[in-house]
Short mmCIF file of N, CA, C and O and ligand atoms in Angstrom, two decimals:
data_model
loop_
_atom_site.label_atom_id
_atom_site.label_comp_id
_atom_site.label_asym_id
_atom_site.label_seq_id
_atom_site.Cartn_x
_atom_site.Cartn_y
_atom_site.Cartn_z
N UNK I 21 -20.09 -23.02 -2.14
CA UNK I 21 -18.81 -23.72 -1.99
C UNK I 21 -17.96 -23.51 -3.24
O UNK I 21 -18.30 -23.16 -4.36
N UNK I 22 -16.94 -23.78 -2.82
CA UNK I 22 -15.84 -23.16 -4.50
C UNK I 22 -14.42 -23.83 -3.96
O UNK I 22 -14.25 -24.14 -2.78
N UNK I 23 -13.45 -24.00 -4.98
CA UNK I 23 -12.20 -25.24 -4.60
C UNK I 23 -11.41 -23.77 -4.63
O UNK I 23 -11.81 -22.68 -5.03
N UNK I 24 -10.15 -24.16 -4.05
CA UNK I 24 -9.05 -23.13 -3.39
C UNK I 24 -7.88 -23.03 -4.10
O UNK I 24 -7.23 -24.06 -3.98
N UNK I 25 -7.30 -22.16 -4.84
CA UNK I 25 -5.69 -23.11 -5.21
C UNK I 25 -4.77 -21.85 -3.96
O UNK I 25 -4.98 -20.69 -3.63
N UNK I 26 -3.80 -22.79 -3.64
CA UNK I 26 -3.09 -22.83 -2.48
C UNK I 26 -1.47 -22.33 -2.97
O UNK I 26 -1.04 -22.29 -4.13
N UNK I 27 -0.84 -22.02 -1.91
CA UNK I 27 0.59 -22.07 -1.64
C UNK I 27 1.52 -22.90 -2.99
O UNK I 27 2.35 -22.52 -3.82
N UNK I 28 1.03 -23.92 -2.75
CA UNK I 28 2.06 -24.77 -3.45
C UNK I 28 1.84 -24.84 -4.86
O UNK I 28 2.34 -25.78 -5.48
N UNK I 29 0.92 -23.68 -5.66
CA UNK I 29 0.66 -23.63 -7.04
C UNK I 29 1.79 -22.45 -7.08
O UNK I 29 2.03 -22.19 -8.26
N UNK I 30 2.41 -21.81 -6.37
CA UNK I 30 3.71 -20.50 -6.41
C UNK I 30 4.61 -21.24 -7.21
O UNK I 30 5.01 -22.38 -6.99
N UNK I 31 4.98 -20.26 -8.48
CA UNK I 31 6.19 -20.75 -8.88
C UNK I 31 5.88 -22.19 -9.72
O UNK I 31 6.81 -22.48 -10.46
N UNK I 32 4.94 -22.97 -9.74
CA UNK I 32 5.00 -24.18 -10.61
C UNK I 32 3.74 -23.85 -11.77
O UNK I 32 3.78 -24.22 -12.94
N UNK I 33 2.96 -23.29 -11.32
CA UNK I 33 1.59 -22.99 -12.46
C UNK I 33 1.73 -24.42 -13.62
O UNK I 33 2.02 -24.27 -14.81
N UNK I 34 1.53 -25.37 -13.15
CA UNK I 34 1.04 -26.45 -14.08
C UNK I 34 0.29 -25.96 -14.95
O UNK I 34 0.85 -25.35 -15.86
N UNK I 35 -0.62 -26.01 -14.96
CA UNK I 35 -1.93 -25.55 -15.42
C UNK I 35 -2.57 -26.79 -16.11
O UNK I 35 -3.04 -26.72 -17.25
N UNK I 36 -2.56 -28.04 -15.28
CA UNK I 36 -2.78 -29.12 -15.65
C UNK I 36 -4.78 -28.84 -15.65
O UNK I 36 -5.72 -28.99 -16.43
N UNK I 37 -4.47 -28.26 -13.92
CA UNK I 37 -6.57 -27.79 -13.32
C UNK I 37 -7.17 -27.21 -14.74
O UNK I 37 -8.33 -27.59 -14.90
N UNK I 38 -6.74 -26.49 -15.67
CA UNK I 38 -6.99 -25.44 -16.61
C UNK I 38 -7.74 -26.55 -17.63
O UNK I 38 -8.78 -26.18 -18.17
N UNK I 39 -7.30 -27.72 -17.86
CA UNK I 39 -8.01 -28.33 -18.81
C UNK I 39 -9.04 -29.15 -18.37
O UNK I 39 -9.31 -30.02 -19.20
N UNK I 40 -9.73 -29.17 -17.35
CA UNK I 40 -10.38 -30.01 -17.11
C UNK I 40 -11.47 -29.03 -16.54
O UNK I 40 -12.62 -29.47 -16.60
N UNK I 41 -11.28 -27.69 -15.96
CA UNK I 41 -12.62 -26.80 -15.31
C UNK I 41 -13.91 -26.59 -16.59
O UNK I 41 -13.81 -25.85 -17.56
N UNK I 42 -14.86 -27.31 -16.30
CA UNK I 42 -16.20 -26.91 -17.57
C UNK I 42 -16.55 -25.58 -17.27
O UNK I 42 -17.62 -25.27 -17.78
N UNK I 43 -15.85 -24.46 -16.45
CA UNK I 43 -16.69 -23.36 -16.43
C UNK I 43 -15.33 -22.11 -16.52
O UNK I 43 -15.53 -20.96 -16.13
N UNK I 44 -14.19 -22.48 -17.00
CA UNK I 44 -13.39 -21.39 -17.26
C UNK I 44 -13.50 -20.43 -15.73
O UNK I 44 -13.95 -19.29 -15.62
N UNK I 45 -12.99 -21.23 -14.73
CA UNK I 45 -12.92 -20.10 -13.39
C UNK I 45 -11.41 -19.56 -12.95
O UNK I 45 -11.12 -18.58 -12.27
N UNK I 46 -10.56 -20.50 -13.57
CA UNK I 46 -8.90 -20.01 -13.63
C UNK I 46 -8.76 -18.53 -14.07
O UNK I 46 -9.06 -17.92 -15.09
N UNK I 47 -8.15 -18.16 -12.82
CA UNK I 47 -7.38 -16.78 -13.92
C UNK I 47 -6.32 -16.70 -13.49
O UNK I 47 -5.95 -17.46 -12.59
N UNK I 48 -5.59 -15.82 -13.99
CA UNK I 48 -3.75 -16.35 -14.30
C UNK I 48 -2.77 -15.29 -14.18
O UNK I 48 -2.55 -14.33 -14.91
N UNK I 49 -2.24 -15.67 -13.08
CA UNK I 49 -0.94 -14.71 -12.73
C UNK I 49 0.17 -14.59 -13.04
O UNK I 49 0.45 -15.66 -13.57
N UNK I 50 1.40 -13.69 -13.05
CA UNK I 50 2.67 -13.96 -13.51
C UNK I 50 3.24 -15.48 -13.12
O UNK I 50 3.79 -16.33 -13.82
N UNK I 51 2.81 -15.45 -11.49
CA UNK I 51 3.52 -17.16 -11.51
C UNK I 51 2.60 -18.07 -10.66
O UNK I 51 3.24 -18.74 -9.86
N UNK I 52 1.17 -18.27 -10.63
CA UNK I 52 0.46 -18.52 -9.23
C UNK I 52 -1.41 -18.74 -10.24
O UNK I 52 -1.32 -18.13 -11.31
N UNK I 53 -2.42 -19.21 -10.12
CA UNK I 53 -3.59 -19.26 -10.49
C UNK I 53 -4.37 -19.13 -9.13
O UNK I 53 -3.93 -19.43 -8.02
N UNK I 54 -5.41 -18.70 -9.38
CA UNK I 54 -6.66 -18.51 -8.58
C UNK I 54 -7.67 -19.15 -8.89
O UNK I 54 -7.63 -19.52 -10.07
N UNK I 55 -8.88 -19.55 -8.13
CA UNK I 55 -10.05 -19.56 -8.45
C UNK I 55 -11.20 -18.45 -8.44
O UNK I 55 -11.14 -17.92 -7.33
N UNK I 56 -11.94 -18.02 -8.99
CA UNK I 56 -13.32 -17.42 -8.77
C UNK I 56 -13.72 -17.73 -8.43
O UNK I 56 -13.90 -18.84 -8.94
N UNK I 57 -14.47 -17.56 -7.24
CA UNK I 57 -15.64 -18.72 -6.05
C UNK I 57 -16.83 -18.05 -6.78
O UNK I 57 -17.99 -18.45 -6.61
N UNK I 58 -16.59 -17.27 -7.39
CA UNK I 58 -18.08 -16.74 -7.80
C UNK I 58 -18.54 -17.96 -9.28
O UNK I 58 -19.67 -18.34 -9.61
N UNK I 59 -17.38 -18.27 -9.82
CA UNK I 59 -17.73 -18.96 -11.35
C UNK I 59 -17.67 -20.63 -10.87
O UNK I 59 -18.22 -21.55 -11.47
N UNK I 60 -16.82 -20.74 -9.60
CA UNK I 60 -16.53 -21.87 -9.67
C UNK I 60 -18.03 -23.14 -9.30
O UNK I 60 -18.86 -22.81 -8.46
N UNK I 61 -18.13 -24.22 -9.90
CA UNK I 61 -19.53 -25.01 -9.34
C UNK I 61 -19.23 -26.08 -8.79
O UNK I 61 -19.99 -27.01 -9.06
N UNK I 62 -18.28 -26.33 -8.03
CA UNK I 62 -17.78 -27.04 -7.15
C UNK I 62 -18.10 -28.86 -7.93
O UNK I 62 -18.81 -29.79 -7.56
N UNK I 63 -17.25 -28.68 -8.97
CA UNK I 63 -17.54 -30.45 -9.51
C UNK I 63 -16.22 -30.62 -9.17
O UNK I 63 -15.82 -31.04 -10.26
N UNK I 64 -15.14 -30.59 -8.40
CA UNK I 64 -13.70 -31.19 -7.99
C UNK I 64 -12.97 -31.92 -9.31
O UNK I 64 -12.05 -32.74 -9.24
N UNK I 65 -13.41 -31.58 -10.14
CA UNK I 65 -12.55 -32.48 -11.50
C UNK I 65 -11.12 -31.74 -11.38
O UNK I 65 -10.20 -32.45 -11.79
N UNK I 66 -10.72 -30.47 -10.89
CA UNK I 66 -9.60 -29.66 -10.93
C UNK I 66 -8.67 -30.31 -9.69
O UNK I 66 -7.47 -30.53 -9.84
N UNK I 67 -9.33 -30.57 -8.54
CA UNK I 67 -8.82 -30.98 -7.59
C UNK I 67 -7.68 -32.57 -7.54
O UNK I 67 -7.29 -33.01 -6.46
N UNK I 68 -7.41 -33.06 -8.54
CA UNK I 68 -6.90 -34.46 -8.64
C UNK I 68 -5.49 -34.48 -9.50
O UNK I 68 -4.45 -35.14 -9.42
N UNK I 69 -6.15 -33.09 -10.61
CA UNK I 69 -5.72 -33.05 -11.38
C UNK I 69 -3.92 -32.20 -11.27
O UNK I 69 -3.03 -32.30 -12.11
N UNK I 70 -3.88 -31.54 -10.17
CA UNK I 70 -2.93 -30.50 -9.80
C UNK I 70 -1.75 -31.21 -8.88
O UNK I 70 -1.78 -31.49 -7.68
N UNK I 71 -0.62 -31.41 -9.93
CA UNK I 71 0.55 -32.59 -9.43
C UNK I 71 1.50 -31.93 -8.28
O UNK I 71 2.37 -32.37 -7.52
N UNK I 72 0.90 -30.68 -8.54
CA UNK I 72 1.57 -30.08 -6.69
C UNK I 72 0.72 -30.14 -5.72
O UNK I 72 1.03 -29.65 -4.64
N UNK I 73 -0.37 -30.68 -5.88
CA UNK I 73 -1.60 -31.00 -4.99
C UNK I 73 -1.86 -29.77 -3.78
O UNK I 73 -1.73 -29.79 -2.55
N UNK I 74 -2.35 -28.55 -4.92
CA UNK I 74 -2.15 -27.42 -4.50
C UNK I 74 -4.05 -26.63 -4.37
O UNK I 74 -4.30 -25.46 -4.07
N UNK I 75 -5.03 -27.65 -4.69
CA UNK I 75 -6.05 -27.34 -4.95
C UNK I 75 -6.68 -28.17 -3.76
O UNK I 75 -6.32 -29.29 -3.40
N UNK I 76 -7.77 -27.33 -3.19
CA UNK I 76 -8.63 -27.91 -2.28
C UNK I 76 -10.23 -27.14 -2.11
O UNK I 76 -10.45 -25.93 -2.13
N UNK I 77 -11.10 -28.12 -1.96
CA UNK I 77 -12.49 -27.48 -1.36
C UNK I 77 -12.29 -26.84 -0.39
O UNK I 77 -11.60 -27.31 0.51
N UNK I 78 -12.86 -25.54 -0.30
CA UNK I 78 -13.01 -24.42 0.62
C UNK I 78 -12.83 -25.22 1.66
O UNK I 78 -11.74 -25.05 2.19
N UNK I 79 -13.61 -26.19 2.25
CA UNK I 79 -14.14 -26.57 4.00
C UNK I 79 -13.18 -27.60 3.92
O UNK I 79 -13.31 -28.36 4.88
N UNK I 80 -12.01 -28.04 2.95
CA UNK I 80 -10.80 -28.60 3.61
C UNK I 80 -9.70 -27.92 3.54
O UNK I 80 -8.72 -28.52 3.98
N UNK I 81 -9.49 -26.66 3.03
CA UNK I 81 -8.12 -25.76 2.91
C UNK I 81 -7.32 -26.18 4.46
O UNK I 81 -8.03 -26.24 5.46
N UNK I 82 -6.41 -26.35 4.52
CA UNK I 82 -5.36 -26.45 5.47
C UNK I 82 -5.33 -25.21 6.54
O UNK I 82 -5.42 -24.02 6.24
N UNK I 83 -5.21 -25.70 7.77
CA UNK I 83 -5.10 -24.55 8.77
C UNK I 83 -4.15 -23.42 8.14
O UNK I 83 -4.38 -22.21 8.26
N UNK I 84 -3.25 -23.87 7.58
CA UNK I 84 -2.10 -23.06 7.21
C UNK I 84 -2.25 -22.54 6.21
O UNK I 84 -1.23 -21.98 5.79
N UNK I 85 -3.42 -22.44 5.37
CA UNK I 85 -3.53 -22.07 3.87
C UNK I 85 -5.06 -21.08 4.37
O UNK I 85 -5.97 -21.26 3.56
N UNK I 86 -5.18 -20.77 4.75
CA UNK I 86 -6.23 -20.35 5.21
C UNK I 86 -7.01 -19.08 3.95
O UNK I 86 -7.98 -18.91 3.21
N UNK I 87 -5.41 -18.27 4.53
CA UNK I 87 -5.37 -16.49 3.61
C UNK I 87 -5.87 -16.87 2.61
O UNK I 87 -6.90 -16.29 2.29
N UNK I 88 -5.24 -18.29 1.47
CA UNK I 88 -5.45 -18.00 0.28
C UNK I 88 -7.10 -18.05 -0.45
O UNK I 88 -7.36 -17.90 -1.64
N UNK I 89 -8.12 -18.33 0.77
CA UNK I 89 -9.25 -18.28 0.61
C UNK I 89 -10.05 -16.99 -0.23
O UNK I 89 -10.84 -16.91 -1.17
N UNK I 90 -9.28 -15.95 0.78
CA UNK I 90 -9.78 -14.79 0.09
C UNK I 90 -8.53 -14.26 -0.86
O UNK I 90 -8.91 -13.41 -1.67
N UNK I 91 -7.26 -14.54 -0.92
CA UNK I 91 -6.27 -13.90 -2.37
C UNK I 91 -6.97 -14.73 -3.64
O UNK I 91 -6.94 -14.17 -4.74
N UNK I 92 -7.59 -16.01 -3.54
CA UNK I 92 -8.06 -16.39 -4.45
C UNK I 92 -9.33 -15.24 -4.96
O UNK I 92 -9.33 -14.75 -6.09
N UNK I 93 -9.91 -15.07 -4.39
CA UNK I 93 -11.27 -13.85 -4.47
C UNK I 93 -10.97 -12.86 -4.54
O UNK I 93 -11.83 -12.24 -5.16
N UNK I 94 -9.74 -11.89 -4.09
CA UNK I 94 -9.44 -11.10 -4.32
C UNK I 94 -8.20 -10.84 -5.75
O UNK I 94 -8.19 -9.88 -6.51
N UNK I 95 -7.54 -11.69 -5.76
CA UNK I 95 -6.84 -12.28 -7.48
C UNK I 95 -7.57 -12.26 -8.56
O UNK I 95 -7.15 -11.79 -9.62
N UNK I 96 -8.79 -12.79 -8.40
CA UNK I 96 -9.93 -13.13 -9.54
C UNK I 96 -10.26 -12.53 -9.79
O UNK I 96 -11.06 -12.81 -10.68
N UNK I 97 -10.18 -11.29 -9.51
CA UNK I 97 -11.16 -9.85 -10.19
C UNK I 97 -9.96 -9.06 -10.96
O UNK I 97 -10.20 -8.42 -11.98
N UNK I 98 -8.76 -9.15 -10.44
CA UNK I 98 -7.62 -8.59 -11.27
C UNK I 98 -7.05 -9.19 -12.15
O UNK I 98 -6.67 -8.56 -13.14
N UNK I 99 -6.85 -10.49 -12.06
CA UNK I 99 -6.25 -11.43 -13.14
C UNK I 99 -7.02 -11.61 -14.15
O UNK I 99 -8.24 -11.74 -14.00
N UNK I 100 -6.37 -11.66 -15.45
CA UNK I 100 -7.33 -12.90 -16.87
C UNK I 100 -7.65 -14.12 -16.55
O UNK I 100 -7.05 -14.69 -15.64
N UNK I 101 -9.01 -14.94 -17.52
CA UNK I 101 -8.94 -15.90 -17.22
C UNK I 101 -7.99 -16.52 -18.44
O UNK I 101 -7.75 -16.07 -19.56
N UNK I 102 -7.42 -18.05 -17.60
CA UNK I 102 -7.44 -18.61 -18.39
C UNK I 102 -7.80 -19.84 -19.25
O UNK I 102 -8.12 -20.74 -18.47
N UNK I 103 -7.88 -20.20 -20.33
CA UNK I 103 -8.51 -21.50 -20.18
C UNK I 103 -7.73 -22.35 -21.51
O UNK I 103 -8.17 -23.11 -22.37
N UNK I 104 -6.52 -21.86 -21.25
CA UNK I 104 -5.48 -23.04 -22.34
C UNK I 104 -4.24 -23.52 -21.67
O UNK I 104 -3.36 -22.69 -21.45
N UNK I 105 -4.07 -24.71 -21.32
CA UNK I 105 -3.02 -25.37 -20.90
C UNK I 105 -1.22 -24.82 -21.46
O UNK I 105 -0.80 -24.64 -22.60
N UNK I 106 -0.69 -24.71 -20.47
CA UNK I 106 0.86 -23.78 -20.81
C UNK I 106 1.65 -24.66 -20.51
O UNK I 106 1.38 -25.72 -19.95
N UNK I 107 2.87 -24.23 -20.92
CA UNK I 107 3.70 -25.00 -20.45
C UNK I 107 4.66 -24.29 -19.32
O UNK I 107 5.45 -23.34 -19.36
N UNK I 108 4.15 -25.34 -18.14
CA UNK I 108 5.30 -24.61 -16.69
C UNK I 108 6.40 -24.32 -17.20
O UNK I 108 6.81 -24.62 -18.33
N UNK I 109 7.27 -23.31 -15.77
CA UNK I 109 8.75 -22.99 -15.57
C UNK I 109 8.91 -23.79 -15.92
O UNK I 109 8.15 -24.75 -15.97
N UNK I 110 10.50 -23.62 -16.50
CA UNK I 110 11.51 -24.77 -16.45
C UNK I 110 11.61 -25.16 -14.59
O UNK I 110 11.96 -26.28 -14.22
N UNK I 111 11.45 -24.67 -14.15
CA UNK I 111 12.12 -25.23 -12.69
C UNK I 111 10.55 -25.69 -11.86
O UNK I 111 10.78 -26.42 -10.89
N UNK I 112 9.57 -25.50 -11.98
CA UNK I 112 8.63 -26.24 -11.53
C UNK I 112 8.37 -27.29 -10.83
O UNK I 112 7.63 -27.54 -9.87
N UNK I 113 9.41 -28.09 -11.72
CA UNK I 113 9.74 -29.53 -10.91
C UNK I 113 10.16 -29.55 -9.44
O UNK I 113 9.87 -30.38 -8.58
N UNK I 114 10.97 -28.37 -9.34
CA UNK I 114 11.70 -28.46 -8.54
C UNK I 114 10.80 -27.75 -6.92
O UNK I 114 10.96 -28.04 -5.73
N UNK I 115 9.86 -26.77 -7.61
CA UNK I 115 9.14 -25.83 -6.17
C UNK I 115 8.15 -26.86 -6.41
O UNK I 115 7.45 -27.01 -5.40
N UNK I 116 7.80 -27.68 -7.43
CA UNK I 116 6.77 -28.65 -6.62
C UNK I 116 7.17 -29.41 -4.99
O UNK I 116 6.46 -29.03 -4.06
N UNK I 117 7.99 -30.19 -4.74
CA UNK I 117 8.39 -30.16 -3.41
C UNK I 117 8.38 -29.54 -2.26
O UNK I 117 9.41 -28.88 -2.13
N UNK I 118 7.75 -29.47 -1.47
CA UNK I 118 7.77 -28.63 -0.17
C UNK I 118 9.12 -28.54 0.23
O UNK I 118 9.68 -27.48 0.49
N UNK I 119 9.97 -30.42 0.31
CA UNK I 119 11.45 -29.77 0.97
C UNK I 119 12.05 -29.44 0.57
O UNK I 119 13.19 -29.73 0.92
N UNK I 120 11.79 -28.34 -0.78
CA UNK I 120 13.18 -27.72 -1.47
C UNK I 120 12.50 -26.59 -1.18
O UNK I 120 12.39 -26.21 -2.35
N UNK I 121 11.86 -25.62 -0.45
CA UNK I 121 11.25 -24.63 -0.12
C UNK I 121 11.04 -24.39 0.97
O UNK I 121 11.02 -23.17 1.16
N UNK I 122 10.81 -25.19 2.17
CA UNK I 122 10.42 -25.00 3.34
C UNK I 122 10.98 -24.33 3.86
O UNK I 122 10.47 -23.45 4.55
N UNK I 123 12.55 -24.56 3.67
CA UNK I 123 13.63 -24.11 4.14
C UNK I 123 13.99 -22.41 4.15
O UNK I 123 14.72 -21.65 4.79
N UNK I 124 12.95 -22.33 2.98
CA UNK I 124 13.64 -20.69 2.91
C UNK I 124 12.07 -20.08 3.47
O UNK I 124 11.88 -18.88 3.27
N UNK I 125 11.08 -20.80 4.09
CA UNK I 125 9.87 -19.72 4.63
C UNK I 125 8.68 -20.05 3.63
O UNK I 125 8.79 -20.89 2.74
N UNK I 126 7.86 -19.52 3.79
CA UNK I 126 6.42 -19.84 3.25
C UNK I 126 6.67 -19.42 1.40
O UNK I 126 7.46 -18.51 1.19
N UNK I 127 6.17 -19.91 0.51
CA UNK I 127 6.31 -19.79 -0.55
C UNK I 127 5.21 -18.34 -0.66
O UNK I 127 4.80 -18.07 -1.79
N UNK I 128 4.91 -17.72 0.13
CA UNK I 128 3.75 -16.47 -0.22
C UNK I 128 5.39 -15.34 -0.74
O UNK I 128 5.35 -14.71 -1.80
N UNK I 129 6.57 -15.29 0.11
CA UNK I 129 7.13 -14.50 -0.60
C UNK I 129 7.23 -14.27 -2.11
O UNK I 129 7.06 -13.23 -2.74
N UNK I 130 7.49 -15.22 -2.43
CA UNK I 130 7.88 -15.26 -3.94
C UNK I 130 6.38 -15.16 -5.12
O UNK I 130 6.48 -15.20 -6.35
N UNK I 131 4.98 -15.03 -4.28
CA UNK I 131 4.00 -14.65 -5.50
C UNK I 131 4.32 -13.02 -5.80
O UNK I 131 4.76 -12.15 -5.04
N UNK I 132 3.91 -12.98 -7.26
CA UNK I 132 4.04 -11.88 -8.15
C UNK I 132 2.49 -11.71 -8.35
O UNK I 132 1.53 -12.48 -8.44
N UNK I 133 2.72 -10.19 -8.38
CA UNK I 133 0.98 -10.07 -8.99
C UNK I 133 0.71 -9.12 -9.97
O UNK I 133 -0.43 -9.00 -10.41
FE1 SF4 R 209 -13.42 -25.51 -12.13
FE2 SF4 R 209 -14.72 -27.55 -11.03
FE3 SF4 R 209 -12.31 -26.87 -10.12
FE4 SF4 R 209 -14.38 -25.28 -9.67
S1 SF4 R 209 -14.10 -27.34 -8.86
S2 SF4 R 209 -12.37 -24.65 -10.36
S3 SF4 R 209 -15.59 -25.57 -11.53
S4 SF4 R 209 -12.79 -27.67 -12.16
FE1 F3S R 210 -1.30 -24.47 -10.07
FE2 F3S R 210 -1.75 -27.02 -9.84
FE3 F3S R 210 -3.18 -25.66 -11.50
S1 F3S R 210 0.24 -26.04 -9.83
S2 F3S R 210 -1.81 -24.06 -12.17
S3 F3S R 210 -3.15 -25.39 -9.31
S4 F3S R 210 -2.40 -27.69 -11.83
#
């Protein structure tokens, strides 16, 4: 089992999850984080912690979040890890919200890799 980060980490990268994982499984994209299901040991301390509430255990990912099961697994082998807290976009605030996004389509357009 291994936790998911989702859709709604696009564009905000808190990186709030980053200080709290005991096993360094974050790795870090231009604008988006992943997990390693391979590093991750499923203690959910990351899961509470993510104010776009963009993190989930595998066996609850959202019908609609499905893909990011495997971009997380497939991200993790290309990305660095990271394991120091950053400071988000300036605009973060703002793609945290679903209804300032919905509108323009799934937030998968806008990941960078
Ligand atoms: Fe790290 Fe635990 Fe979250 Fe897995 S569940 S990513 S080990 S904080
Ligand atoms: Fe992304 Fe949430 Fe972590 S926005 S970087 S999963 S705290």
């Amino acid at each position: 089992m291994t936790f998911v980060v989702t859709e709604n980490c696009i564009k905000c990268k808190f990186t709030d999850c980053v200080d709290v994982c005991p096993v360094d499984c974050f790795h870090e994209g231009p604008n988006f984080l992943v997990i390693d299901p391979d590093e991750c040991i499923d203690c959910s301390l990351c899961e509470p912690e993510c104010p776009a509430h963009a993190i989930y255990s595998e066996d609850e990912v959202p019908a609609d979040q499905q893909q990011f099961i495997e971009l997380n697994k497939l991200l993790a082998k290309d990305w660095p890890v990271i394991t120091e807290v950053k400071v988000p976009a300036d605009d973060a605030e703002y793609w945290k919200d679903p209804e300032n996004w919905k509108k323009k389509g799934s937030k998968l357009q806008f990941l960078e890799k």
